[in-house]
mmCIF file of C-alpha atoms in Angstrom:
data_model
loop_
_atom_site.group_PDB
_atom_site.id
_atom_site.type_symbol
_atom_site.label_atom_id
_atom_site.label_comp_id
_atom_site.label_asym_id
_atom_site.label_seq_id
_atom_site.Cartn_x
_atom_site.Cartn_y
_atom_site.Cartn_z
ATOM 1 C CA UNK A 236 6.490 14.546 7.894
ATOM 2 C CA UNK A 237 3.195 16.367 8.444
ATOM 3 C CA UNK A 238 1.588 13.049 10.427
ATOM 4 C CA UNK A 239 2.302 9.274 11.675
ATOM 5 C CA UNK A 240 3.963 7.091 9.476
ATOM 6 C CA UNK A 241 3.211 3.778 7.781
ATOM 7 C CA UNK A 242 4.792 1.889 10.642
ATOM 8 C CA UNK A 243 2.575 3.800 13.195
ATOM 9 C CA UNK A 244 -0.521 2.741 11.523
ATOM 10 C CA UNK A 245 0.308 -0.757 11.655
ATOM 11 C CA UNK A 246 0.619 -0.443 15.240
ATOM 12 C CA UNK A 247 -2.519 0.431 15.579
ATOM 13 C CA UNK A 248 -4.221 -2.518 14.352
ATOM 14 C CA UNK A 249 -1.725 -4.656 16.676
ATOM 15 C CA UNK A 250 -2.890 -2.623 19.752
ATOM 16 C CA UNK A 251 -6.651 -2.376 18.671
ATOM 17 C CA UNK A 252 -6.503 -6.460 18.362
ATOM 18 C CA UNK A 253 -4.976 -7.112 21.839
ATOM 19 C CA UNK A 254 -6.763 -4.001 23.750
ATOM 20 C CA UNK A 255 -9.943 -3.511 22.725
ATOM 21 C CA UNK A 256 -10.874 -6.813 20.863
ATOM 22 C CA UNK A 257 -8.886 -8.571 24.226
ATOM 23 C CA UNK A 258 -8.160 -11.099 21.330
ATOM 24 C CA UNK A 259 -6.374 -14.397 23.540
ATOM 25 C CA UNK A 260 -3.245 -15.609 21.432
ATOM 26 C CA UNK A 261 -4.928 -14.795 17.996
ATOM 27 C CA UNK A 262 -3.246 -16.179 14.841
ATOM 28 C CA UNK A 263 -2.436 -12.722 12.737
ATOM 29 C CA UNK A 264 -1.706 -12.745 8.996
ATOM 30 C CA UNK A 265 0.020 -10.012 7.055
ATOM 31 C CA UNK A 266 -0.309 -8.919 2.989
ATOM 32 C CA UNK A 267 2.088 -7.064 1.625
ATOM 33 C CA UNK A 268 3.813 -6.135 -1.661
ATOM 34 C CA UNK A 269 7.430 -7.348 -1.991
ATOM 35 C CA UNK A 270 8.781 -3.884 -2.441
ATOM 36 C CA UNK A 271 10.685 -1.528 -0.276
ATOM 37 C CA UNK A 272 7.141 -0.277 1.713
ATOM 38 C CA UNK A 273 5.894 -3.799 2.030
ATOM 39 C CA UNK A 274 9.251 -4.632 3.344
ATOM 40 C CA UNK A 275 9.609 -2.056 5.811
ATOM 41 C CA UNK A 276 5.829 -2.902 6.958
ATOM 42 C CA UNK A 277 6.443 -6.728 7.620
ATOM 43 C CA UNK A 278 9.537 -5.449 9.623
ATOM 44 C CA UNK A 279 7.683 -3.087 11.763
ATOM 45 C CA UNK A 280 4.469 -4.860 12.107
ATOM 46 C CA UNK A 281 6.746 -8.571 13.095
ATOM 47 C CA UNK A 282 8.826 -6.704 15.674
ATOM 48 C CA UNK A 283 6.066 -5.107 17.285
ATOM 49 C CA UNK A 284 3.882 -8.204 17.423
ATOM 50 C CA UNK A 285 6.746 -9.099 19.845
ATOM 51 C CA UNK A 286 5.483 -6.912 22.528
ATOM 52 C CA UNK A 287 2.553 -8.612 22.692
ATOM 53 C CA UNK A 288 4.299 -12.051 22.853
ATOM 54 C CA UNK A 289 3.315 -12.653 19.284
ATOM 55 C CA UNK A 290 4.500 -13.573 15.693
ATOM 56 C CA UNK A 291 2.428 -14.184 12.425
ATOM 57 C CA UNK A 292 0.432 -17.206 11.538
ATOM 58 C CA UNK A 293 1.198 -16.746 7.948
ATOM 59 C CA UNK A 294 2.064 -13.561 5.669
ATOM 60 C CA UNK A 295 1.072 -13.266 1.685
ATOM 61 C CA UNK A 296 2.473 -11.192 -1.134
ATOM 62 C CA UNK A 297 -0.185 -9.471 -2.849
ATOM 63 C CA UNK A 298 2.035 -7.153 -5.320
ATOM 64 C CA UNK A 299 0.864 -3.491 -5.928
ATOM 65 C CA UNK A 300 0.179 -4.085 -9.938
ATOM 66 C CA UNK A 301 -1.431 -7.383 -9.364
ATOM 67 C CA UNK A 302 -4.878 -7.838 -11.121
ATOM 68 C CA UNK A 303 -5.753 -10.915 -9.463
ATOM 69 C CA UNK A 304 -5.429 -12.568 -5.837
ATOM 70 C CA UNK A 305 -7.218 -15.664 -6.209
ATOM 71 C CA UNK A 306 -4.188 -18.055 -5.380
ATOM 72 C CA UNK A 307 -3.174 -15.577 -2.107
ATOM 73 C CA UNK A 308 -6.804 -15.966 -0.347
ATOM 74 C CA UNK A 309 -7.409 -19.453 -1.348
ATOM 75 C CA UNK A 310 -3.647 -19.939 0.387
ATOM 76 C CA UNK A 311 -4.740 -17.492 3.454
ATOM 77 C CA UNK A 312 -8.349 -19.080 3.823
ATOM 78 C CA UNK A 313 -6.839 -22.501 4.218
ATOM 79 C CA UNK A 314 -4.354 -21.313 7.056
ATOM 80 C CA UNK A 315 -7.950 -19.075 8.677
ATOM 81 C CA UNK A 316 -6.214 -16.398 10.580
ATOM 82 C CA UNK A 317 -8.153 -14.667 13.044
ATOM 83 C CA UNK A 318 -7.010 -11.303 11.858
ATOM 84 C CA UNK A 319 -5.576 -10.225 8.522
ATOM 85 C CA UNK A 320 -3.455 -7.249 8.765
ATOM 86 C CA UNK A 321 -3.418 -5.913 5.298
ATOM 87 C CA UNK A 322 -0.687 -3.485 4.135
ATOM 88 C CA UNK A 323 -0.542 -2.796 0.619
ATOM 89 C CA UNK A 324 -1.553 -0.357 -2.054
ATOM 90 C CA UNK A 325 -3.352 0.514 -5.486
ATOM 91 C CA UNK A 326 -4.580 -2.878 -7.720
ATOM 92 C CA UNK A 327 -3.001 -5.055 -4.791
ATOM 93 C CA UNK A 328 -5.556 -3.984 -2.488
ATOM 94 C CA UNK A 329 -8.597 -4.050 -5.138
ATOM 95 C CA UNK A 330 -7.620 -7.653 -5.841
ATOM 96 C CA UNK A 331 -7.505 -8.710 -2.457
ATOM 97 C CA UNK A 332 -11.068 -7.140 -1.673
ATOM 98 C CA UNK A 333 -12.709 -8.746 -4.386
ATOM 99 C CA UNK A 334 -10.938 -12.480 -3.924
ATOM 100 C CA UNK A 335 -11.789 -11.948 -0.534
ATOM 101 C CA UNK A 336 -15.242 -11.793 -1.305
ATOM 102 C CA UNK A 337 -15.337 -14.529 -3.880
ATOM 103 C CA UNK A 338 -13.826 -16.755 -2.101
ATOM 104 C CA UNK A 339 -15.906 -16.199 1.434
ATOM 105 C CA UNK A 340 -12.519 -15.052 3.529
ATOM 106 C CA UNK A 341 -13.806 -15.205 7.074
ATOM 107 C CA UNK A 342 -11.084 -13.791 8.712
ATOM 108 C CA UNK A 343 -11.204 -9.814 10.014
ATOM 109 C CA UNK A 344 -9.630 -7.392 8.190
ATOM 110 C CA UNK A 345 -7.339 -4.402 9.412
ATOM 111 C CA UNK A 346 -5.675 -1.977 7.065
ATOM 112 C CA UNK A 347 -2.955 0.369 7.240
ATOM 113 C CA UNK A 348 -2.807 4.069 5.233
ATOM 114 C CA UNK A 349 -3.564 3.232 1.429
ATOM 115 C CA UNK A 350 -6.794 0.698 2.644
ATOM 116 C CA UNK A 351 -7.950 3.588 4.282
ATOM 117 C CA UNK A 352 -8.657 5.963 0.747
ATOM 118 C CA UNK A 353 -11.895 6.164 -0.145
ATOM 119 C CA UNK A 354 -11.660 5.409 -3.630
ATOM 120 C CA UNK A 355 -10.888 1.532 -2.846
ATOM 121 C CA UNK A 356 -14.962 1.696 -1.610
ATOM 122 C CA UNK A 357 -15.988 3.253 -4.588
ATOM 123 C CA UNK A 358 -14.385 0.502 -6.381
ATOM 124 C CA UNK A 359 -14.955 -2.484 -4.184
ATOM 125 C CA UNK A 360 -17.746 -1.549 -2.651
ATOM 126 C CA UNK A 361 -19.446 -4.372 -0.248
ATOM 127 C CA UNK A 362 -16.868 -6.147 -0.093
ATOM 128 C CA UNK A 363 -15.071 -3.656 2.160
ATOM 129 C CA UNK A 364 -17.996 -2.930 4.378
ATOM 130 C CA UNK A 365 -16.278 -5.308 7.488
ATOM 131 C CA UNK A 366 -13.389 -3.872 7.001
ATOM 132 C CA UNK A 367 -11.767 -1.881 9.923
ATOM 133 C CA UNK A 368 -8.081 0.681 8.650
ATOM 134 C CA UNK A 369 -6.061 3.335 10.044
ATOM 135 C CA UNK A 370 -5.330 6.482 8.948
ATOM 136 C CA UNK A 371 -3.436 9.677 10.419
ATOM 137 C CA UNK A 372 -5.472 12.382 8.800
ATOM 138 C CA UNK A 373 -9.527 13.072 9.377
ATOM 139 C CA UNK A 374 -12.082 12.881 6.801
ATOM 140 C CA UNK A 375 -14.085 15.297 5.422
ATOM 141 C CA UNK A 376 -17.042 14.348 7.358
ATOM 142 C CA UNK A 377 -15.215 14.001 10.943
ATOM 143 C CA UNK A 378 -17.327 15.708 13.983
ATOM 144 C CA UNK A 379 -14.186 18.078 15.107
ATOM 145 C CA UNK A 380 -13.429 21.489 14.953
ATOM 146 C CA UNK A 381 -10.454 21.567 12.473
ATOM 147 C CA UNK A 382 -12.796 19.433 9.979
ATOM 148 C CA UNK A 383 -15.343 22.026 10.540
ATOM 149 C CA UNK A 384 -13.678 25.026 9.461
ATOM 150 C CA UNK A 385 -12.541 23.366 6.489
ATOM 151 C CA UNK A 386 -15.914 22.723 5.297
ATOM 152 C CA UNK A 387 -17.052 26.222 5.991
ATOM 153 C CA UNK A 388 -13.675 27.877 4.131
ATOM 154 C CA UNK A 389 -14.198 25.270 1.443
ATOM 155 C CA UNK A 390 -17.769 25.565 0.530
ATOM 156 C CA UNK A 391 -17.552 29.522 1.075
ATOM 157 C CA UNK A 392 -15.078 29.553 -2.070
ATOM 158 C CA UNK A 393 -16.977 26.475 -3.667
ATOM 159 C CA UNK A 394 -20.491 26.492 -2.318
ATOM 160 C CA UNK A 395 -21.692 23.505 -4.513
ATOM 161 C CA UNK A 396 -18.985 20.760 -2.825
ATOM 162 C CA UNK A 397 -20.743 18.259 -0.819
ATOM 163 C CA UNK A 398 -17.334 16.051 0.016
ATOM 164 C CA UNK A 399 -13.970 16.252 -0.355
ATOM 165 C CA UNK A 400 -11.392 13.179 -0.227
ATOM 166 C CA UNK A 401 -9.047 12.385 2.243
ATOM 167 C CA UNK A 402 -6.166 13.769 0.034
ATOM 168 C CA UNK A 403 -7.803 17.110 0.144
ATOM 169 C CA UNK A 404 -7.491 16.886 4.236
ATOM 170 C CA UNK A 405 -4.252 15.399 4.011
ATOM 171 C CA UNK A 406 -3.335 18.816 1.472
ATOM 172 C CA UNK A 407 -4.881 20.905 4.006
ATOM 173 C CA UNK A 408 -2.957 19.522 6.994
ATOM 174 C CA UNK A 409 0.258 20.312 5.056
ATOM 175 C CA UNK A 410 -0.838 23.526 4.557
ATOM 176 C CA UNK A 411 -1.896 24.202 8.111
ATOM 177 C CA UNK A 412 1.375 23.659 9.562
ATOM 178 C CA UNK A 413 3.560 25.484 7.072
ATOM 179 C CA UNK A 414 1.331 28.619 7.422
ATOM 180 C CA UNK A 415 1.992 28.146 11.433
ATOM 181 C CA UNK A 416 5.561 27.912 10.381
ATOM 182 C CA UNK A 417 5.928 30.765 8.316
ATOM 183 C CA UNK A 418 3.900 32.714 11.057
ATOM 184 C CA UNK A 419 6.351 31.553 13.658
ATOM 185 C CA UNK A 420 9.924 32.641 11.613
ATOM 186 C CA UNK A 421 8.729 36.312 11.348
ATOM 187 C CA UNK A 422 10.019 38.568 8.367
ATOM 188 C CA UNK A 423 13.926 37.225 8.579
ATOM 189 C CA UNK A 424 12.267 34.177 6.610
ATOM 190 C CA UNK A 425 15.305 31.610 4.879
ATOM 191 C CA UNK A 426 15.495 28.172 4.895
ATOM 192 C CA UNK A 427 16.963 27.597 8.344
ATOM 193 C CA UNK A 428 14.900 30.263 10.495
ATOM 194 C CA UNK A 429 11.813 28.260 9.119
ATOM 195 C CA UNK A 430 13.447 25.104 9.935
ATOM 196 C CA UNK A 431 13.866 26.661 13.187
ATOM 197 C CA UNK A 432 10.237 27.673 13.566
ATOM 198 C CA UNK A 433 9.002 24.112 12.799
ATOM 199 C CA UNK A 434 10.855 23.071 15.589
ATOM 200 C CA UNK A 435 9.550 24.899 18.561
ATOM 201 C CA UNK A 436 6.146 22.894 17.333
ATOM 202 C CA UNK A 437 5.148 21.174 20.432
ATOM 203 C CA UNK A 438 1.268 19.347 20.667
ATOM 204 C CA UNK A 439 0.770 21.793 17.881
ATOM 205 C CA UNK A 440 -3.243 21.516 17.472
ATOM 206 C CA UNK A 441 -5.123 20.844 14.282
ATOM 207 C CA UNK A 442 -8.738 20.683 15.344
ATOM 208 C CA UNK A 443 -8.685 17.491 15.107
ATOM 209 C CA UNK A 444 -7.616 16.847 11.772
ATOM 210 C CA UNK A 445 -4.925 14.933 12.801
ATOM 211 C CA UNK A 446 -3.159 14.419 16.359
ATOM 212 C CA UNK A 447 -1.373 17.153 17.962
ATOM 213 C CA UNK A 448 1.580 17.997 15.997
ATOM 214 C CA UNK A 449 5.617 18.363 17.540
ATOM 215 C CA UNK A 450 8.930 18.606 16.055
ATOM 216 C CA UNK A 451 12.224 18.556 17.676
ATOM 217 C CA UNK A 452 15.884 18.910 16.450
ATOM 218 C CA UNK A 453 16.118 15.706 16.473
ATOM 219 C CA UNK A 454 12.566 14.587 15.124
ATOM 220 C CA UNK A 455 11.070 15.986 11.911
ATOM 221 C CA UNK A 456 8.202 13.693 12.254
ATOM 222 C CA UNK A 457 5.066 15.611 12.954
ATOM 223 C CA UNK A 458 3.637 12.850 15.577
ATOM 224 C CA UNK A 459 2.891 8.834 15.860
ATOM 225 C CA UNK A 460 -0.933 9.577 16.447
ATOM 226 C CA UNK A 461 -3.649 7.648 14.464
ATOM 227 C CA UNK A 462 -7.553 6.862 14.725
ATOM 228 C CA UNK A 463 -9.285 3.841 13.994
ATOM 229 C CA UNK A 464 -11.721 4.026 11.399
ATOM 230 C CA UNK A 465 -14.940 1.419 10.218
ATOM 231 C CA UNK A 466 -15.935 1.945 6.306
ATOM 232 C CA UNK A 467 -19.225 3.236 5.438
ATOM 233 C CA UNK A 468 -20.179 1.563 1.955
ATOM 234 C CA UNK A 469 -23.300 4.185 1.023
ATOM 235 C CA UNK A 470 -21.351 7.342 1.780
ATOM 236 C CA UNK A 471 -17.823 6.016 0.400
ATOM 237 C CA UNK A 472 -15.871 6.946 3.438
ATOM 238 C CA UNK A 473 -14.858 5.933 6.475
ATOM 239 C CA UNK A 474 -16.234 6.718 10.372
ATOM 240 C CA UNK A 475 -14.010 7.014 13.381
ATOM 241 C CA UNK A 476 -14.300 4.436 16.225
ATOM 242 C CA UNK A 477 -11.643 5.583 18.325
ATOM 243 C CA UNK A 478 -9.749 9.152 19.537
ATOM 244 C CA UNK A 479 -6.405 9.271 17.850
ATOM 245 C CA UNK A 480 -3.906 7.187 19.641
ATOM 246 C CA UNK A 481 -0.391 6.569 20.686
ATOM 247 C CA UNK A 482 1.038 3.523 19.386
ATOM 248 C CA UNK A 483 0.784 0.998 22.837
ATOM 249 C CA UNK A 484 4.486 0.855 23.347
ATOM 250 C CA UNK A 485 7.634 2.994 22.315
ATOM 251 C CA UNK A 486 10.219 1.704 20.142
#
């Protein structure tokens, strides 16, 4: 994995609740798909809540195809958590933006990886501007260095792009730390001397672009580290409120 998971992201949103909103015993709701990732979320997300002395108030199943949420927020408005937690992707998150704001949901909303794409603003628009999400990998507008030489390779090869999506960042990461890779195993390049290479990474830097990167021989995962991030509505992205981050506790 080039950056944090799913599950790390999540974590975030716990942590940013309890330590910097000091929230006192809040009630926390979770939406999720009933698939495998929605599964794996609720699992993740329940068992950390534990550290914190908590469980959720309620959870919802917002489905990734569904086209409509109505039943789901009229269901979570009644229950008013103080927090919604909201893990889910593609039409399922759409539908739960614009029920949201149909309906009036009150509650503050925190969202894992896929809330944090900028094309859910340019199809939701307002109704995401409250909205706080997570994500492992910088956008093209972030004030650090790796973000900066990205826009000045990028525009010197296209000189008429004014911004690139996250998945462009996310592409670029990849690339970043396979080049380092290849650099690393040297000429005698097969599958297990780059293996090899990839695994003296160790707070591997990206500018910025995402958190330091390690492997080990016994972790392929590039790193747990995420940032915070509030949604600007006119620009269609999102700004960072926080450094990356450590997930609170260790599993």
């Amino acid at each position: 994995m080039a950056s944090a998971s799913y599950d790390d992201t999540l974590k975030l949103c716990v942590d940013y609740i309890m330590k910097d909103l000091k929230a006192k015993n809040p009630k926390i709701a979770l939406v999720c798909p009933d698939i495998e990732f929605g599964k794996a979320g609720f699992k993740a997300t329940k068992e950390y809540l534990k550290k914190y002395n908590l469980e959720f108030s309620a959870t919802s199943i917002i489905n990734i195809g569904d086209i409509d949420a109505t039943s789901q927020i009229l269901t979570l408005k009644k229950s008013d958590p103080d927090y919604i937690i909201l893990h889910d992707a593609l039409a399922g998150l759409i539908s739960f933006f614009k029920s949201a704001k149909k309906y009036g949901l009150r509650s503050k909303v925190f969202g894992s990886f896929y809330v944090s794409d900028e094309e859910n603003i340019k199809v939701t628009g307002d109704a995401m501007k409250d909205v706080l999400a997570v994500s492992p990998i910088g956008y093209w507008s972030d004030n650090t260095p790796g973000m900066a030489e990205l826009r000045k390779i990028t525009t010197k090869y296209h000189p008429d792009t004014k911004l690139m999506i996250r998945s462009y960042t996310q592409g670029w990461l990849t690339s970043m730390i396979c080049a380092e890779g290849l650099k690393r195993a040297g000429r005698n390049l097969n599958p297990e001397t780059l293996v090899e290479a990839y695994e003296t990474f160790k707070n591997f830097s990206t500018g910025g672009i995402s958190g330091h990167v390690s492997y080990s021989k016994n972790n392929h995962k590039a790193g747990t580290m995420n940032k915070m991030y509030k949604v600007d509505v006119k620009n269609q992205t999102f700004i960072p409120i926080t450094e990356y981050r450590e997930p609170a506790f260790k599993d």
